[in-house]
């Protein structure tokens, strides 16, 4: 969200605008901002034709919606509050810590399987997970790398920073989600491939996530 609190901005917003320009379609009613759970449900029930919101192409989601080629593939990172030092320098330091994650994400899955001694605070949106860390209510947030860097880059007064290296690589394949009833899968996916091949997706990553 832009500073005016109304305008949607970000990697996926730019990506959808580029797809519109390339394919010559218009979004009926304009872009909608939705929580992950509502977005995935709407796509699964064919109430939406297309969704792009750092959506990972998980096996579970593939059963109820289709996906384009992968336009960004990342792992997870650890975020901490730099004004609340808990001695966390990497994912190896999260044992017995309190960690915020977004429900149903690759970060949630990783933490549930690999950080069994930690206390998980599971949020419906990543925004409230960030807020919890900003307020010192948790020790860390685990998030996809691009999402973490986007938040820091677009939140100038944030106290959060990324520590350590990216881990669990290749487990956050971002794709454009397309409802199974949408008649234009081939055209949409072909356009995504064009944007990958011509360097547009790399430019968007550099713009929003570096």
XYZ file of C-alpha atoms in Angstrom:
210
model
C 0.000 0.000 0.000
C 1.288 3.454 -0.926
C 1.641 6.344 1.513
C -1.914 7.498 0.724
C -3.223 4.282 2.288
C -5.281 3.527 -0.829
C -3.064 2.828 -3.814
C -1.807 -0.739 -4.191
C 1.888 -0.948 -5.023
C 4.484 -3.682 -5.293
C 6.026 -6.389 -7.424
C 2.792 -8.228 -8.183
C 0.860 -5.024 -8.887
C 3.460 -4.055 -11.487
C 3.439 -7.610 -12.842
C -0.339 -7.575 -13.328
C -0.154 -4.176 -14.990
C 2.505 -5.505 -17.368
C 0.317 -8.527 -18.133
C -2.629 -6.242 -18.861
C -0.542 -4.190 -21.258
C 0.891 -7.255 -22.974
C -2.428 -9.093 -23.338
C -4.694 -6.101 -23.769
C -7.213 -7.000 -21.074
C -8.731 -4.891 -18.306
C -9.362 -6.014 -14.747
C -13.088 -5.903 -14.040
C -13.554 -3.600 -11.062
C -9.824 -3.013 -10.680
C -7.290 -4.778 -8.478
C -8.575 -6.142 -5.186
C -6.480 -6.449 -2.037
C -7.377 -9.661 -0.210
C -6.044 -11.747 2.666
C -4.354 -14.979 1.592
C -7.166 -17.201 2.835
C -9.857 -15.208 1.029
C -7.775 -14.985 -2.127
C -7.052 -18.692 -2.369
C -10.671 -19.564 -1.548
C -11.977 -17.190 -4.227
C -9.616 -18.667 -6.819
C -10.534 -22.224 -5.816
C -14.244 -21.398 -6.121
C -13.683 -19.661 -9.482
C -14.891 -16.310 -8.153
C -11.668 -14.764 -9.470
C -9.886 -15.482 -12.742
C -6.364 -14.539 -11.721
C -4.362 -13.785 -8.587
C -0.812 -12.587 -7.997
C 0.284 -11.978 -4.430
C 3.544 -13.851 -3.855
C 1.448 -16.997 -4.183
C 3.437 -20.204 -3.873
C 2.467 -23.080 -6.152
C 2.017 -25.728 -3.464
C 0.743 -29.230 -4.254
C -2.373 -28.522 -2.182
C -3.205 -25.381 -4.166
C -2.548 -27.102 -7.487
C -5.512 -29.359 -6.762
C -7.937 -26.416 -6.850
C -6.269 -23.847 -9.118
C -3.745 -23.637 -11.949
C -0.413 -21.814 -11.946
C 1.774 -20.076 -14.458
C 5.476 -20.711 -14.831
C 7.533 -19.652 -11.797
C 8.487 -15.979 -12.034
C 10.367 -15.776 -8.727
C 11.811 -18.612 -6.647
C 13.101 -17.928 -3.164
C 13.674 -19.317 0.266
C 12.960 -17.945 3.721
C 14.765 -15.401 5.882
C 14.731 -14.508 9.563
C 13.636 -11.015 10.538
C 14.348 -9.475 13.948
C 13.727 -6.168 15.684
C 17.056 -4.370 15.698
C 16.013 -2.431 18.822
C 15.240 -5.625 20.741
C 18.362 -7.785 20.559
C 17.611 -11.416 21.428
C 20.929 -12.717 20.111
C 19.387 -14.075 16.924
C 21.852 -14.079 14.027
C 20.396 -16.837 11.831
C 17.735 -19.532 11.677
C 20.000 -21.678 13.880
C 19.287 -19.347 16.802
C 15.502 -19.778 16.800
C 15.372 -22.723 19.199
C 12.962 -21.988 22.062
C 12.149 -18.559 20.602
C 8.733 -17.058 19.878
C 8.262 -16.761 16.118
C 5.531 -15.114 14.057
C 4.565 -16.599 10.695
C 1.761 -16.149 8.199
C -0.751 -18.983 8.136
C -0.457 -21.465 5.291
C 2.819 -20.154 3.890
C 6.107 -21.941 3.212
C 7.466 -20.211 6.323
C 4.631 -21.634 8.440
C 5.302 -25.125 7.079
C 9.053 -24.852 7.663
C 8.678 -23.622 11.232
C 6.118 -26.299 12.104
C 8.377 -29.082 10.841
C 11.820 -27.839 11.836
C 11.433 -25.524 14.845
C 9.419 -27.761 17.141
C 10.888 -26.269 20.316
C 9.867 -22.744 19.305
C 6.533 -21.129 20.082
C 4.685 -20.207 16.896
C 2.408 -17.201 16.680
C 0.364 -17.834 13.535
C -1.158 -14.798 11.808
C -3.822 -14.573 9.125
C -1.806 -11.830 7.411
C 1.905 -11.105 7.265
C 1.133 -7.486 8.171
C 0.092 -8.403 11.706
C 3.121 -10.687 12.035
C 5.357 -7.723 11.215
C 3.447 -5.563 13.706
C 3.942 -8.153 16.430
C 7.714 -8.074 15.866
C 7.778 -4.278 15.611
C 6.079 -4.164 19.030
C 8.457 -6.715 20.566
C 5.731 -9.298 21.176
C 7.708 -11.999 19.354
C 11.422 -12.653 18.902
C 11.442 -13.123 15.133
C 9.423 -13.436 11.945
C 10.130 -15.994 9.242
C 9.101 -14.795 5.797
C 9.919 -15.342 2.124
C 13.000 -13.341 1.191
C 11.326 -11.069 -1.381
C 8.452 -10.271 0.958
C 10.781 -9.412 3.813
C 12.943 -7.094 1.736
C 9.864 -5.463 0.184
C 8.489 -4.676 3.644
C 11.759 -3.159 4.836
C 12.208 -1.182 1.628
C 8.697 0.276 1.691
C 8.469 0.906 5.457
C 11.070 3.611 6.197
C 10.283 3.802 9.925
C 10.515 0.034 10.428
C 12.753 -1.385 13.160
C 13.033 -4.736 11.404
C 16.033 -6.206 9.648
C 17.003 -9.495 8.037
C 19.718 -11.551 9.729
C 21.646 -14.519 8.424
C 21.403 -16.166 5.032
C 18.356 -17.281 3.087
C 17.415 -20.871 3.895
C 14.949 -23.506 2.682
C 15.676 -22.333 -0.862
C 13.358 -23.275 -3.666
C 10.347 -23.689 -1.384
C 8.650 -20.424 -2.274
C 7.966 -20.616 -6.019
C 5.930 -17.521 -6.869
C 3.482 -18.000 -9.728
C 0.420 -16.305 -11.135
C -2.608 -18.287 -9.961
C -5.364 -18.877 -12.506
C -8.769 -20.365 -11.766
C -9.441 -23.739 -13.344
C -12.461 -22.299 -15.164
C -10.517 -19.447 -16.750
C -10.407 -19.883 -20.528
C -7.185 -17.938 -20.983
C -4.602 -20.005 -19.108
C -2.407 -20.535 -22.184
C -2.404 -16.834 -23.073
C -1.679 -15.712 -19.501
C 1.121 -18.220 -19.048
C 2.647 -17.308 -22.407
C 2.667 -13.654 -21.345
C 4.315 -14.542 -18.028
C 7.013 -16.386 -19.983
C 7.577 -13.283 -22.129
C 8.052 -11.131 -19.020
C 10.494 -13.666 -17.591
C 12.464 -14.000 -20.829
C 12.708 -10.262 -21.541
C 14.029 -9.492 -18.070
C 10.947 -7.699 -16.753
C 10.581 -9.955 -13.718
C 14.270 -9.439 -12.838
C 13.766 -5.680 -13.094
C 10.724 -5.867 -10.806
C 12.697 -7.902 -8.270
C 15.474 -5.311 -8.274
C 12.920 -2.503 -7.929
C 10.931 -3.945 -5.047
C 13.057 -6.552 -3.284
C 16.676 -5.355 -3.268
